[in-house]
Structures are given as C-alpha cells and as structure tokens.
Coordinates of C-alpha atoms in Angstrom, one line a residue:
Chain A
X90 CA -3.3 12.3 -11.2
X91 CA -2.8 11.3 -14.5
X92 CA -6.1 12.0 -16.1
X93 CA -5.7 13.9 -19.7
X94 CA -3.5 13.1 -22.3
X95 CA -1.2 15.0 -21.8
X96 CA -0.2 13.3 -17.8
X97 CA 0.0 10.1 -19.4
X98 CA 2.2 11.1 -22.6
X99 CA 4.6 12.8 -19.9
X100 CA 4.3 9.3 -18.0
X101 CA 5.1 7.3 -21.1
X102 CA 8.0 9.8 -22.2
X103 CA 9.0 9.2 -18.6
X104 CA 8.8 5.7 -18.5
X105 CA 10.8 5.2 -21.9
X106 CA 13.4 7.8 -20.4
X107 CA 13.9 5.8 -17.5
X108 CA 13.3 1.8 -18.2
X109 CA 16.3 1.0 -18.6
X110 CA 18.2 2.7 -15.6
X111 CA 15.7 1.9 -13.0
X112 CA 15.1 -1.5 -14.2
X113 CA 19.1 -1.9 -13.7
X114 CA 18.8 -0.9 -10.3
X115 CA 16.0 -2.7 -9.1
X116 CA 17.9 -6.1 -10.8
X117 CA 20.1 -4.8 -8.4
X118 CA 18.5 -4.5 -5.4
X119 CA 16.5 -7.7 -6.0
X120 CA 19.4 -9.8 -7.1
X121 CA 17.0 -11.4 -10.0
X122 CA 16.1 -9.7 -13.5
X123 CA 12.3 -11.1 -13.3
X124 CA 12.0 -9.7 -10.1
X125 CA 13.5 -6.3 -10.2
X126 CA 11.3 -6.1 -13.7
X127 CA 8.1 -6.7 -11.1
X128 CA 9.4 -4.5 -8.6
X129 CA 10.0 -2.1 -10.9
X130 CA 6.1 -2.1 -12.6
X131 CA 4.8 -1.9 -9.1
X132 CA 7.1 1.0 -8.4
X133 CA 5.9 2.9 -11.8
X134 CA 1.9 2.2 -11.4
X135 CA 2.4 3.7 -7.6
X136 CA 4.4 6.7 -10.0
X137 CA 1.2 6.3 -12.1
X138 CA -1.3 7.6 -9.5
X139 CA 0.9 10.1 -8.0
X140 CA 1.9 11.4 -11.4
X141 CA 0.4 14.7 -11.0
X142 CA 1.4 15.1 -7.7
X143 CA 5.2 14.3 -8.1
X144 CA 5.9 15.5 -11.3
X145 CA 5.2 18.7 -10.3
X146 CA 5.5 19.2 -7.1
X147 CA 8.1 16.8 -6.2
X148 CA 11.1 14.3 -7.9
X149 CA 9.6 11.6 -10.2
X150 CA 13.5 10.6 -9.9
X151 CA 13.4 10.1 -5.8
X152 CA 10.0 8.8 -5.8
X153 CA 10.6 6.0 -8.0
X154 CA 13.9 5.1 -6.2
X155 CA 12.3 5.3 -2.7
X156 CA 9.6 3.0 -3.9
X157 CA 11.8 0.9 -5.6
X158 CA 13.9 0.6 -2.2
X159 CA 10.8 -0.1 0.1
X160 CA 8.7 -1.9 -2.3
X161 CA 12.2 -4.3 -1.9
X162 CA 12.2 -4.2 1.9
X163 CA 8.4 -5.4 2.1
X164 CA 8.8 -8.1 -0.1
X165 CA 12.1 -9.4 1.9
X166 CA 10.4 -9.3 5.1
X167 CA 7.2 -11.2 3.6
X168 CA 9.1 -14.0 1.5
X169 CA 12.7 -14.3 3.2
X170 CA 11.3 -17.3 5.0
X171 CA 10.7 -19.1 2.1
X172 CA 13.9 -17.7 0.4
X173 CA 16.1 -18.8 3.5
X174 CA 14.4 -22.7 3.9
X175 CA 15.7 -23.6 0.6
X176 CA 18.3 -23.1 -2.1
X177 CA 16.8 -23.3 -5.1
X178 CA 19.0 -25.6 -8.1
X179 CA 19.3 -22.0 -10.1
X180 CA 20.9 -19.8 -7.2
X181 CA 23.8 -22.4 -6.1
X182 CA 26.9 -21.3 -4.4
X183 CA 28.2 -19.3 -7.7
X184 CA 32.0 -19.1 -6.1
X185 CA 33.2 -22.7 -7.3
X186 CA 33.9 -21.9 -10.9
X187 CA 31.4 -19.1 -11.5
X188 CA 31.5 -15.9 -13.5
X189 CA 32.8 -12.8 -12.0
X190 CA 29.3 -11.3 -11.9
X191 CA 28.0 -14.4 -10.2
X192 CA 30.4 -13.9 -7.2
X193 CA 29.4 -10.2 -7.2
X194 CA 25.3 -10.9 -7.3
X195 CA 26.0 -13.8 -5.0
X196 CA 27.8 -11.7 -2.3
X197 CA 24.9 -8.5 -2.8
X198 CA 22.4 -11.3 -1.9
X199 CA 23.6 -11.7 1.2
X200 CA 23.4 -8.3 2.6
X201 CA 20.6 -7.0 4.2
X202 CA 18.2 -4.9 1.9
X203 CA 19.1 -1.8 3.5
X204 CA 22.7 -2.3 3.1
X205 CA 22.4 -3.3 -0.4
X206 CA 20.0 -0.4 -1.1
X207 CA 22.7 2.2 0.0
X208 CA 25.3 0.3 -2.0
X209 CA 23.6 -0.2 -5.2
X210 CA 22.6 4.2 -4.6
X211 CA 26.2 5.3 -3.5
X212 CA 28.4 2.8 -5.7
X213 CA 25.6 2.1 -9.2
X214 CA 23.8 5.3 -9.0
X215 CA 26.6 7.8 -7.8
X216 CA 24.1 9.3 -5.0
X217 CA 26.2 11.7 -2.2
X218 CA 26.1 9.8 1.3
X219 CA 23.6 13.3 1.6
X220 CA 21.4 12.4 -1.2
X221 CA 21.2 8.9 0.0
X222 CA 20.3 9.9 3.6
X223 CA 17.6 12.3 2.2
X224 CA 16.3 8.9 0.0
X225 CA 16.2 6.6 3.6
X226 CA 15.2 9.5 5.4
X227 CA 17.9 8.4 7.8
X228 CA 21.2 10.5 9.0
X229 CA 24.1 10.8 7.0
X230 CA 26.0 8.9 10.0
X231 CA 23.8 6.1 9.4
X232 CA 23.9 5.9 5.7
X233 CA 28.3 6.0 6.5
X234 CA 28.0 3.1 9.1
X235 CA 25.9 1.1 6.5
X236 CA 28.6 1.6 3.5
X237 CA 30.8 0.5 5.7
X238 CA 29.5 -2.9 7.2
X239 CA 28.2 -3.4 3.6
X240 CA 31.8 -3.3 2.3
X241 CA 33.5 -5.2 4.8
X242 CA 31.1 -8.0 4.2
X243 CA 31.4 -7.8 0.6
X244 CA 35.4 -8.0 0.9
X245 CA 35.0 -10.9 2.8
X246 CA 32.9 -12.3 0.4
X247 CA 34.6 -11.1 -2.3
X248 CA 38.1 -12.0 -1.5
X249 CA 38.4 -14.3 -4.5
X250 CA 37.4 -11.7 -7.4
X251 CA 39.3 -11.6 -10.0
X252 CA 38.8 -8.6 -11.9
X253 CA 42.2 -9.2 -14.0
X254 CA 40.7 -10.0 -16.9
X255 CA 39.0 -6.9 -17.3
X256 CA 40.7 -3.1 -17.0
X257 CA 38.8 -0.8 -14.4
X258 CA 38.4 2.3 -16.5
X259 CA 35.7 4.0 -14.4
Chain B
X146 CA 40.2 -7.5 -2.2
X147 CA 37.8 -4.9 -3.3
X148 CA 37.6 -1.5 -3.1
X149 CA 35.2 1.1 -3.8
X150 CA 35.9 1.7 -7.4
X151 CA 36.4 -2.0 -7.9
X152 CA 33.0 -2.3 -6.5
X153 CA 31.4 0.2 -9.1
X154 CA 33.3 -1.0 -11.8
X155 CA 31.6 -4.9 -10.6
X156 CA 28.0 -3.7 -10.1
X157 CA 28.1 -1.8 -13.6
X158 CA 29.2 -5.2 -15.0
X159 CA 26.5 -7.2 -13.0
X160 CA 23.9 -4.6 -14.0
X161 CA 24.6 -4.7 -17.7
X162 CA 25.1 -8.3 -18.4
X163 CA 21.5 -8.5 -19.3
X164 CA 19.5 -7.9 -22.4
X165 CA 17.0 -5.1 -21.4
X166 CA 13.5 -5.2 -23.4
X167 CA 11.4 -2.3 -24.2
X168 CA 9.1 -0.7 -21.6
X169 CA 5.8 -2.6 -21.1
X170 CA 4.1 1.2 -21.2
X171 CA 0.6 0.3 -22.3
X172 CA 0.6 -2.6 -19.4
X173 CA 2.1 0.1 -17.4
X174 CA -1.0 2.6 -18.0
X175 CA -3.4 0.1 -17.6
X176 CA -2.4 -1.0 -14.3
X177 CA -2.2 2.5 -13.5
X178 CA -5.4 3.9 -14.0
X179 CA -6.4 0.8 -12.3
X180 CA -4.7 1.4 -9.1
X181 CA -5.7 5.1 -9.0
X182 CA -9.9 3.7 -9.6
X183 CA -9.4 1.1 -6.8
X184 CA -8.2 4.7 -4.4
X185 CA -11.4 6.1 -5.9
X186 CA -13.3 3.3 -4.7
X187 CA -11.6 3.3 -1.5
X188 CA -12.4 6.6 -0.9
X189 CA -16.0 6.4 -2.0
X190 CA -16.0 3.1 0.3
X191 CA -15.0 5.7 3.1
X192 CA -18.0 8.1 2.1
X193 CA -20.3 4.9 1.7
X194 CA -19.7 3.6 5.9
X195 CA -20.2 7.2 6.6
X196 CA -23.1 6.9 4.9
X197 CA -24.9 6.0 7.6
X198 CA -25.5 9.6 8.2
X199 CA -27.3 10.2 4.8
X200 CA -29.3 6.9 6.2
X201 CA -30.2 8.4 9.3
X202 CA -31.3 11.5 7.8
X203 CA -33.8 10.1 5.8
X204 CA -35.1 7.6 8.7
X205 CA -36.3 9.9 10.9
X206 CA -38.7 10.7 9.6
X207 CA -39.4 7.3 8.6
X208 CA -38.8 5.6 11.2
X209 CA -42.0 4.2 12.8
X210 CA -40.8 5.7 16.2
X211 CA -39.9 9.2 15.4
X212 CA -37.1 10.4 17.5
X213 CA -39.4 9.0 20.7
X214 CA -38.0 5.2 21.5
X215 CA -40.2 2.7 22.7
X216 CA -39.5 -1.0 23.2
X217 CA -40.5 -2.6 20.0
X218 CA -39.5 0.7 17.7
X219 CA -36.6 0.9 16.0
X220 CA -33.5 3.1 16.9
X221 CA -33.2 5.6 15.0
X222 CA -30.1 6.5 12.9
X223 CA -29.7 9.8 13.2
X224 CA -29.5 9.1 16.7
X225 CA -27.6 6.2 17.1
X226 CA -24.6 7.9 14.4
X227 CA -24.6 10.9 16.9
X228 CA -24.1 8.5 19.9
X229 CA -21.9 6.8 18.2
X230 CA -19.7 9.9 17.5
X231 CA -20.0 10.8 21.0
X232 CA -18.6 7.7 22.3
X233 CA -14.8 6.7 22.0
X234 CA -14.1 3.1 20.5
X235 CA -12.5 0.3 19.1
X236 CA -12.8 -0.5 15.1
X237 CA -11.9 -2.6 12.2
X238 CA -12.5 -1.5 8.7
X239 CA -11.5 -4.3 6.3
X240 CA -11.8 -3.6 2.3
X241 CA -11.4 -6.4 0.0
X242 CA -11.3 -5.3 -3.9
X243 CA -12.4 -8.0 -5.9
X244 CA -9.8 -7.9 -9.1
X245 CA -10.5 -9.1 -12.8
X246 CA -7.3 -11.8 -14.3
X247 CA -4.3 -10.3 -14.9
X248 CA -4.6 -7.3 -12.4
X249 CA -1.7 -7.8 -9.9
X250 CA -1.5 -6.4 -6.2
X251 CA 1.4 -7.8 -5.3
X252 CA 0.1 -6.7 -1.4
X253 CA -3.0 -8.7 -1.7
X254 CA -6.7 -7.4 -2.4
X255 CA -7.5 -7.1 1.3
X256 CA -6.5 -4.3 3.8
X257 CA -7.3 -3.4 7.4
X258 CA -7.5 -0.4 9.3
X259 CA -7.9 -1.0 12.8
X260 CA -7.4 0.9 16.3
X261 CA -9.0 2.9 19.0
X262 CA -10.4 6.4 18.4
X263 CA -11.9 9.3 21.0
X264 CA -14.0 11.2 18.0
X265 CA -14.6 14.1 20.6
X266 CA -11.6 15.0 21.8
X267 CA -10.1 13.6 18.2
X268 CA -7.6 11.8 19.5
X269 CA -6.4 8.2 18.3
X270 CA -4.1 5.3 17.3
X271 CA -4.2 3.3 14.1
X272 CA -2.0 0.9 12.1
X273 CA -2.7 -0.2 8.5
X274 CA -2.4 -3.7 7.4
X275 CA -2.3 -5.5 3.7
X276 CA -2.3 -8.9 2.3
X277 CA -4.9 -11.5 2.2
X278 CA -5.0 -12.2 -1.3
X279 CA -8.7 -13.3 -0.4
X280 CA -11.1 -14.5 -3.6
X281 CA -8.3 -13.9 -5.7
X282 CA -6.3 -17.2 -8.3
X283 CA -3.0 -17.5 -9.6
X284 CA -3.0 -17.1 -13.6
X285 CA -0.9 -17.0 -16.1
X286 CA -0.1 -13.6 -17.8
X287 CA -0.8 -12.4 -21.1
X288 CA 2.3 -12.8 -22.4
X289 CA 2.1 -16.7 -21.1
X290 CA 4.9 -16.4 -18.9
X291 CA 3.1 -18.4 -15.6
X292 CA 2.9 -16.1 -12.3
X293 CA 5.0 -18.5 -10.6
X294 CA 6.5 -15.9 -8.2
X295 CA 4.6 -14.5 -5.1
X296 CA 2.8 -12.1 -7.0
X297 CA -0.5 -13.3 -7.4
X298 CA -3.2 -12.2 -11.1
X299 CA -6.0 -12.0 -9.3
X300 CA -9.6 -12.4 -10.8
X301 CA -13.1 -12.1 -9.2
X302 CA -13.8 -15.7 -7.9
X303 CA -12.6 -18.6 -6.8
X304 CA -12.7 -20.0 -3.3
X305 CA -12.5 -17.5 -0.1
X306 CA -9.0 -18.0 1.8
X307 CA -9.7 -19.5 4.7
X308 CA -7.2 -17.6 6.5
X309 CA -7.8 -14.2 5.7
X310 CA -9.4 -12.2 8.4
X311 CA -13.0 -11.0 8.5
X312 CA -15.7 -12.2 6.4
X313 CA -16.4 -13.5 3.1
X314 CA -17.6 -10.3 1.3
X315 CA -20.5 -10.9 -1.0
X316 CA -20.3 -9.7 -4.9
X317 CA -21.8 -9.9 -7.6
X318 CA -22.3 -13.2 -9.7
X319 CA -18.6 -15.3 -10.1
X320 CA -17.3 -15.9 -13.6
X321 CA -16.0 -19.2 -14.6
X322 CA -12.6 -19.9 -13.5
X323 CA -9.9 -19.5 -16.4
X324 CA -8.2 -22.4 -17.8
X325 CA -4.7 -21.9 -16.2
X326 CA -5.2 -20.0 -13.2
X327 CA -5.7 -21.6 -9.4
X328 CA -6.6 -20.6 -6.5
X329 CA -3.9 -17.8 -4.7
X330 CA -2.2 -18.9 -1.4
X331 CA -3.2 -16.2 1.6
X332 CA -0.8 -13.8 1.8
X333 CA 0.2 -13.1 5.5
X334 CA -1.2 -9.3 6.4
X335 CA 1.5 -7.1 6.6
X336 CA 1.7 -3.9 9.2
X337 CA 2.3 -0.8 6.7
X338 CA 2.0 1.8 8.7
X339 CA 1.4 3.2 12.1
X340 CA -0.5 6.7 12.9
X341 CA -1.5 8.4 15.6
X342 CA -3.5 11.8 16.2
X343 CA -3.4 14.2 19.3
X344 CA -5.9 16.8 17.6
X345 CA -4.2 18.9 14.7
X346 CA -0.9 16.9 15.4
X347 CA -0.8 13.8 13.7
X348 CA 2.0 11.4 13.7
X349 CA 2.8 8.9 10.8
X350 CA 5.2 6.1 11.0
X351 CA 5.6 3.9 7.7
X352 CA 6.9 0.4 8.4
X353 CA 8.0 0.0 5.0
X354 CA 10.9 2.8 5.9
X355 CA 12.1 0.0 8.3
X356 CA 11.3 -0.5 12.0
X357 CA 13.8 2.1 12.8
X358 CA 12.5 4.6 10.7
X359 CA 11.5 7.7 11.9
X360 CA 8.2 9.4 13.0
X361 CA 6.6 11.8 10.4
X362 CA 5.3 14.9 12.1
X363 CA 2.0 16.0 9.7
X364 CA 0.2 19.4 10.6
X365 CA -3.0 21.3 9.7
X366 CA -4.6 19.9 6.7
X367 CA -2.1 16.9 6.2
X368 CA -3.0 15.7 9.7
X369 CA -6.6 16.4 8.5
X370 CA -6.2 14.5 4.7
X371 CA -4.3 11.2 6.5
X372 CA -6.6 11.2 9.3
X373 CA -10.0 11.1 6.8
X374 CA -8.1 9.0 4.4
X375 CA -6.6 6.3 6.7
X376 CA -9.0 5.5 9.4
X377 CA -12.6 6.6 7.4
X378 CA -15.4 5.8 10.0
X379 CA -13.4 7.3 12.7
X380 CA -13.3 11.1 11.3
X381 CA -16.5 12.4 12.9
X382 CA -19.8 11.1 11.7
X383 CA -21.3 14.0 12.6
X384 CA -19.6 15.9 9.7
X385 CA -20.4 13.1 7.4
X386 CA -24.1 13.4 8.1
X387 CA -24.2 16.7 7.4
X388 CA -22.3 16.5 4.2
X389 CA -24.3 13.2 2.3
X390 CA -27.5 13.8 3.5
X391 CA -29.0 14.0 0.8
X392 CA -27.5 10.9 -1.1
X393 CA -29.7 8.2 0.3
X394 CA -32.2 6.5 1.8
X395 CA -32.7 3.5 4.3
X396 CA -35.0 0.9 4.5
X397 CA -35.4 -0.6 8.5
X398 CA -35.5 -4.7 7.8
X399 CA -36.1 -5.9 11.2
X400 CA -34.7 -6.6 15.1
X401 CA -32.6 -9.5 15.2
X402 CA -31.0 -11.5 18.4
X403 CA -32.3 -11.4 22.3
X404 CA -31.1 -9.3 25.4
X405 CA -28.4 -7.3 25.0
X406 CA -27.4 -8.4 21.8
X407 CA -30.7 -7.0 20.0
X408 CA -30.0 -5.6 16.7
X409 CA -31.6 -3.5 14.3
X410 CA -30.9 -3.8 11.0
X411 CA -31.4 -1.2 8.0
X412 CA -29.8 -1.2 4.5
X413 CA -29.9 1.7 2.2
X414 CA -28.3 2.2 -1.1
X415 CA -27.1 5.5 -3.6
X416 CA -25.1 6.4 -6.4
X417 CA -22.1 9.1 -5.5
X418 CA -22.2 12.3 -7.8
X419 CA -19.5 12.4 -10.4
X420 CA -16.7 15.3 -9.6
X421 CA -13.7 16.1 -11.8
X422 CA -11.8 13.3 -9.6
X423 CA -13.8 10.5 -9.3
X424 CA -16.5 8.8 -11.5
X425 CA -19.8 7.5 -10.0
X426 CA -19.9 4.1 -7.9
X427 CA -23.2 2.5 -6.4
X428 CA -23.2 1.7 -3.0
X429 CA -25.5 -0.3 -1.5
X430 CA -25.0 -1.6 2.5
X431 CA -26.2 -2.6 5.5
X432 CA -26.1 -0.8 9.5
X433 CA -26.5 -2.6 12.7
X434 CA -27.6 -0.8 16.1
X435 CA -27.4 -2.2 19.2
X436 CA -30.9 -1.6 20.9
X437 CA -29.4 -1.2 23.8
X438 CA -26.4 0.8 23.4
X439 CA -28.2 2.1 21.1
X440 CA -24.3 2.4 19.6
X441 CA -23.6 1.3 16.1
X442 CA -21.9 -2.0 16.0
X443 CA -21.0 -2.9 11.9
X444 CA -21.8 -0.7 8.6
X445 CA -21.0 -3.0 5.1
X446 CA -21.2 -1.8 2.1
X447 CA -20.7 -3.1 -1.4
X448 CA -19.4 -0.3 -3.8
X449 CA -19.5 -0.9 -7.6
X450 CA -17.7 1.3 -9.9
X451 CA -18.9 1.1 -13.5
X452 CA -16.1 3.2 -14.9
X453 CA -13.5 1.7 -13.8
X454 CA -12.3 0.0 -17.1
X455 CA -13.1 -3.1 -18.9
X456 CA -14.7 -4.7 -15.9
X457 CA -16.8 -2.5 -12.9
X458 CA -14.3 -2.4 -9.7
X459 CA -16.2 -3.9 -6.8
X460 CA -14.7 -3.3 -3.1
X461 CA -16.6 -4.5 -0.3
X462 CA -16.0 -3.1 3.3
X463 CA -16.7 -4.0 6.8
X464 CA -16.5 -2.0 9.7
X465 CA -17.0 -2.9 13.1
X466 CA -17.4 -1.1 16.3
X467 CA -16.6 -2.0 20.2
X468 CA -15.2 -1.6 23.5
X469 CA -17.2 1.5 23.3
X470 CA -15.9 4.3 26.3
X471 CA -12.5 2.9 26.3
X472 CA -9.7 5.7 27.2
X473 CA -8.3 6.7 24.8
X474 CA -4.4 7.5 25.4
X475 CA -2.4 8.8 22.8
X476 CA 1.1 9.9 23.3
X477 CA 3.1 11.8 20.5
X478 CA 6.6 9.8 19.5
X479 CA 9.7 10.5 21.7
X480 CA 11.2 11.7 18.1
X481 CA 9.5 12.6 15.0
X482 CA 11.1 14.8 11.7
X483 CA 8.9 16.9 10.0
X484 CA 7.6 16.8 6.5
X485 CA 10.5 17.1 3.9
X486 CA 9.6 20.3 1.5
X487 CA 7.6 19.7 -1.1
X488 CA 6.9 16.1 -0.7
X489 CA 3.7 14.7 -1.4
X490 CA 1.3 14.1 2.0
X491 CA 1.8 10.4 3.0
X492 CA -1.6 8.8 4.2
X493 CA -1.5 5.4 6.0
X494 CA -2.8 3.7 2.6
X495 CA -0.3 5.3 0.3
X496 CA 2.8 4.3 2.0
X497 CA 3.2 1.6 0.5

C-alpha cells in the first residue's frame, strides 16, 4: 500500500526507472503508441495499490509485465469486434510501399495476443521460454508451441522484409 | 525470410521509432491513490451489506415485536440475518462507483458478484463481472487530447445506461455536465474471474489468464481473504453481526406489498471507525425481509468517502437474495496449480 512518502518516492523512482522500457513493450503488445501509453498507466495504478505488497514481497518487474499482458488480452476480447468490422484510413495494408517497421507492426497485429505476448517477452525482452512460462503461468511446452506458430505466421507475413538496408548487429 | 535474430533486430527497430515523453508520475499517483480509496470503499461497501447485523442488533430491542412475531409486527433483524445465514442461496451484489471527470476505469464503474452459496457448510461458486460504464460521460482529458478510444473519463452524472444491469443507484446531488464531455457508451460486462469454495479449499480461476488458464489452488487464510473479499454478503453474517454491532442503528419504515411478497423495510445508517488502512466512509442503506420467509431479500447501501481526494468517493451497492435452499454443489477443478511463492493473494476483484 503506498501510503507514506517514502512508498510513493520508491513508486516514482520506479516509474521514471521503468517508463521507457515498459512503455516500449506495451506499444508492442498493443500495436499502437497511444494505446500501449494507456495500457501501460492502467498497468502502473494497479502497481500503485499493490505497491507495498509487490515491492517487497514479490517482482514489481513481473507484475507489471503480467498486467501489461492481460490488461492487453481483456481489451482484445472486449473491442476486437469493433477492431475487425472496419479498417480504419490510418492502419491500411502497410506492405504496398511501407516502411520496414510498418510490415513488422502490421504482421504483429495479426497474431493472437497470446502469441504476440510471448514474442514481444522471448524476442524484445530477452525472457527464457522458463521465465516466460512462469509470466503466463502456462508450461514451458506451451510457451515453445506458441513461438513457433507465432514465427511461422510472421515469416509468412514477413516474406517481403527487407532488412538490407540496415546491418543486424544484435 | 526471417529468423529469430532478424526478428529481435525488427521489434527493437519498431519499438524505438518513437519519441518517448516523460513519465506522467503525478497523473500516475493520483490515479493511484484513487484506485486503492475506491478498494477501501469496496471493502467498507462489504462491511456496510453486512451491516445488517449491527442493524439487527440494535432492533431488537426496538422492534415493537421483541423476538415474539405476531402478524402485523415486524420481523426482526437479528432474526431474519441468522435465518438468512442458515439458509443456502442465490445472490447478486452489484457496486457502481460514481467517478469525478478525468478519473478513468478503463473496465467500467460497475461490477457484479454473483453465484450460489451454502453459508453453513461454506461451500460455493462465484464469478466476478465488470463493465457497465453506468452514470459515467466521455471527456476530454486535461491535457486536451479527446478520450476518443474505449476508455471512458468518467464523472458523477449524466444519464443512467440503459443497458447496464441492476438499478439506477441513487447519489448525491449531480453536477453540471462539462462542456466537452458526453454521455459513455455501456461497456459490455466482462467475466473476470471464476471462484469456487469447498471449505478451507478455495479455487480461483482468472479469465483474464485466458480461458485455458489454469485453476489456482488458495488454502487457509488466502481461501479465507478471497472468499470475504470477493463474494461479501456471502461470508457468514453471523460473524459480521458479531463483529459491527455496535456501529449502528435501524429505523423499521413500514410493510410494503401483499401475500407472499410482504416486505419489511428498515434503513439504518453509521460512520466506519478509521484504522491505519482505511479512512472513515458513511453508510447509510436500506434491508428488506420477507414476512414470510422471514429471509432477507436485498440490502443497499450508499457509502460516502470524504477522504478520498478532491471529491468524496461514493459507491452504491445492491445485493439481492433468492432461490433460497437450493443445493449447493461445488466440485473442485479436475486441475489446479498452487500458489506460486511469494506472490501476492489474488482475490476475484484484483485480478484484473
């Protein structure tokens, strides 16, 4: 509970720590930067009451991530009708002339959350197939199978990426 | 063709494209505290339908009838809470949280806790549900961007949504609607979460894991913290009464409806002591008994917080009884994983 002073100053430091990375992966998971930016406040004000709790007990870290991921599932299931009736003028097929990165957050949007969640943790965040399991709270079996359908739909969808013009250093 | 470094390499590129602004940290804190005063009020909403015991401790004595019933005397509390805890049943507790502009729950301001419960052999099944979005308008934010997206500001007032379940709760007086702001779409209630109790076993299954997530096995006092936490009314009244005695006291307004529908009705009102955790709220509310059940039927309560920042948080909550001496079967999940180390107790209402 972040009651005294001192909770919230740790909050804040945390929060300033952190801004950055997390709000990169929920722009990620969310395929949009206003969106993962109100995924990500949600996520933080749930930290917020738990502050106590997590910080000391647990991993601010994994919290944040696992409400990052299911905050993202919840809104899918609630909107994706509306998101799948129309194509709005901004989020047009990006392959016909597009950016690189538009082909890239074009394909991510059309995996499931789930398999975009375990691709943005294994492939953006670095997670182990373990740590990711112990994220989903699934088996590391299941977070394997996922990688895998996620990257053979992204190499379908990706066939056309041209990475030429940039030098893979990592 | 892509392959897995490629693919790093592509989201590290997609990730970084944009410019990243600084942390909205004050906005942050605000909306924190916020949240963690609306659990307050929750949780003081929870001590508030119990309340009827604290009611029925007081009107025994005052009840024109004593603890002898006769026709045109009312029932009296005390009794009817102990029947009531004696009896299994079917409820519905919906809260509604009235919110001030600018406060967001992206869920709605409205959740339901509903499900069938055997308070003597403590057995039960209950799912948790949010959404509504019910008294609450669409504004734009401080910083003028408009709240185009699904998450609606909500502040107190503006029209009921016809579509979300239960009643209209009634509040306090409505301030003028804002220039800019209209009123919120209903948001479809969502399931959260599933539990179920067999007596110190408890099982808890979030939805917002995914449908195929797994059980959560909770023990001892987690099974005891998400039971009182996530179904309220249902933990046994007979411990409440106990416990709040002291807090209030009821007045009897009347017998209402004909045959077996006859109703008493009392309301009864208090202020909840303040404790390192939670500040004061008022509570004022209203019981039903059936006369001739003699059963409970629906406890509503109004709970103002004060404290709770600029404005007072008000939560109104509805809980209605039925289908009284239904079994009750509850059957544990063919799989279930325990509790991971160290990880804070889930409750129905904080998965999500």
């Amino acid at each position: 509970m972040s009651e005294t002073p001192t909770a919230d100053a740790a909050y804040a430091s945390f929060v300033a720590a952190n801004w950055e990375r997390y709000l990169r992966v929920a722009r990620l998971l969310t395929g949009d930067l206003h969106r993962g930016e109100e995924l990500l406040q949600d996520s933080l004000v749930k930290l917020y009451v738990r502050w106590r709790r997590t910080s000391i007990r647990g991993d601010p870290h994994a919290y944040l991530r696992r409400t990052l991921i299911n905050g993202n599932i919840s809104w899918w299931r609630r909107w994706r009708r509306e998101q799948l009736v129309a194509q709005p003028p901004d989020h047009q097929d990006p392959r016909a002339g597009a950016e690189p990165q538009d082909q890239v957050q074009h394909a991510l949007r059309q995996l499931p959350p789930g398999q975009r969640a375990v691709v943005v943790l294994r492939h953006y965040e670095d997670l182990t197939e373990r740590e990711v399991a112990a994220l989903l709270r699934c088996t590391v079996g299941t977070v394997k199978s996922q990688n895998a359908r996620a990257l053979a739909k992204l190499r379908e969808l990706l066939a056309d990426y041209d990475i030429t013009a940039k030098e893979v250093t990592r | 063709m892509i392959d897995e470094q490629v693919l790093s390499f592509a989201l590290h590129e997609l990730a970084d494209r944009d410019e990243v602004g600084a942390p909205p940290i004050d906005r942050l804190l605000h909306r924190g505290r916020r949240s963690r005063w609306a659990r307050n009020a929750a949780g003081a909403t929870v001590t508030a339908t119990a309340a009827i015991g604290a009611l029925a401790a007081s009107t025994v004595l005052a009840s024109p009838g004593g603890n002898s019933h006769n026709a045109g005397d009312p029932r009296s509390l005390a009794l009817a809470a102990q029947t009531t805890s004696q009896s299994t049943f079917r409820f519905k507790q919906t809260q509604t949280i009235q919110l001030d502009a600018h406060s967001q729950f992206p869920e709605g301001n409205v959740s339901v806790i509903q499900g069938l419960y055997d308070p003597v052999n403590r057995r039960g099944a209950f799912e948790v549900l949010v959404g509504g979005a019910r008294n609450m308008r669409l504004c734009a934010d401080p910083a003028g961007r408009p709240s185009g997206g699904p998450y609606p500001s909500g502040s107190a007032g503006g029209a009921p949504s016809p579509s979300a379940p239960g009643r209209s709760s009634g509040g306090p007086s409505q301030p003028p609607p804002s220039p800019g702001c209209s009123a919120a779409p209903p948001l479809e209630m969502t399931r959260l979460s599933e539990l179920r109790q067999i007596g110190d076993r408890c099982f808890l299954h979030p939805v917002g894991a995914g449908t195929d997530g797994p059980w959560q096995q909770l023990h001892g006092d987690h099974c005891g913290r998400a039971s009182a936490e996530g179904v309220a009314m249902s933990t046994d009244p007979r411990e409440v009464l106990v416990s709040i005695r002291t807090l209030g006291t009821a007045t009897y307004r009347g017998r209402t409806g004909t045959g077996s529908q006859t109703t008493d009705t009392w309301t009864f009102g208090y202020t909840t002591k303040r404790t390192a955790h939670q500040v004061p709220a008022t509570v004022t509310g209203t019981v039903a008994v059936n006369v001739a059940t003699g059963l409970i039927t629906q406890v509503a309560t109004h709970d103002v917080v004060e404290e709770a920042g600029p404005t007072p948080l008000v939560t109104d909550s509805e809980t209605e009884f039925s289908d009284f001496g239904t079994p009750v079967v509850v059957t544990a999940p063919s799989s279930s994983v325990p509790l991971p180390p160290g990880s804070p107790t889930p409750t129905p209402a904080s998965t999500r």
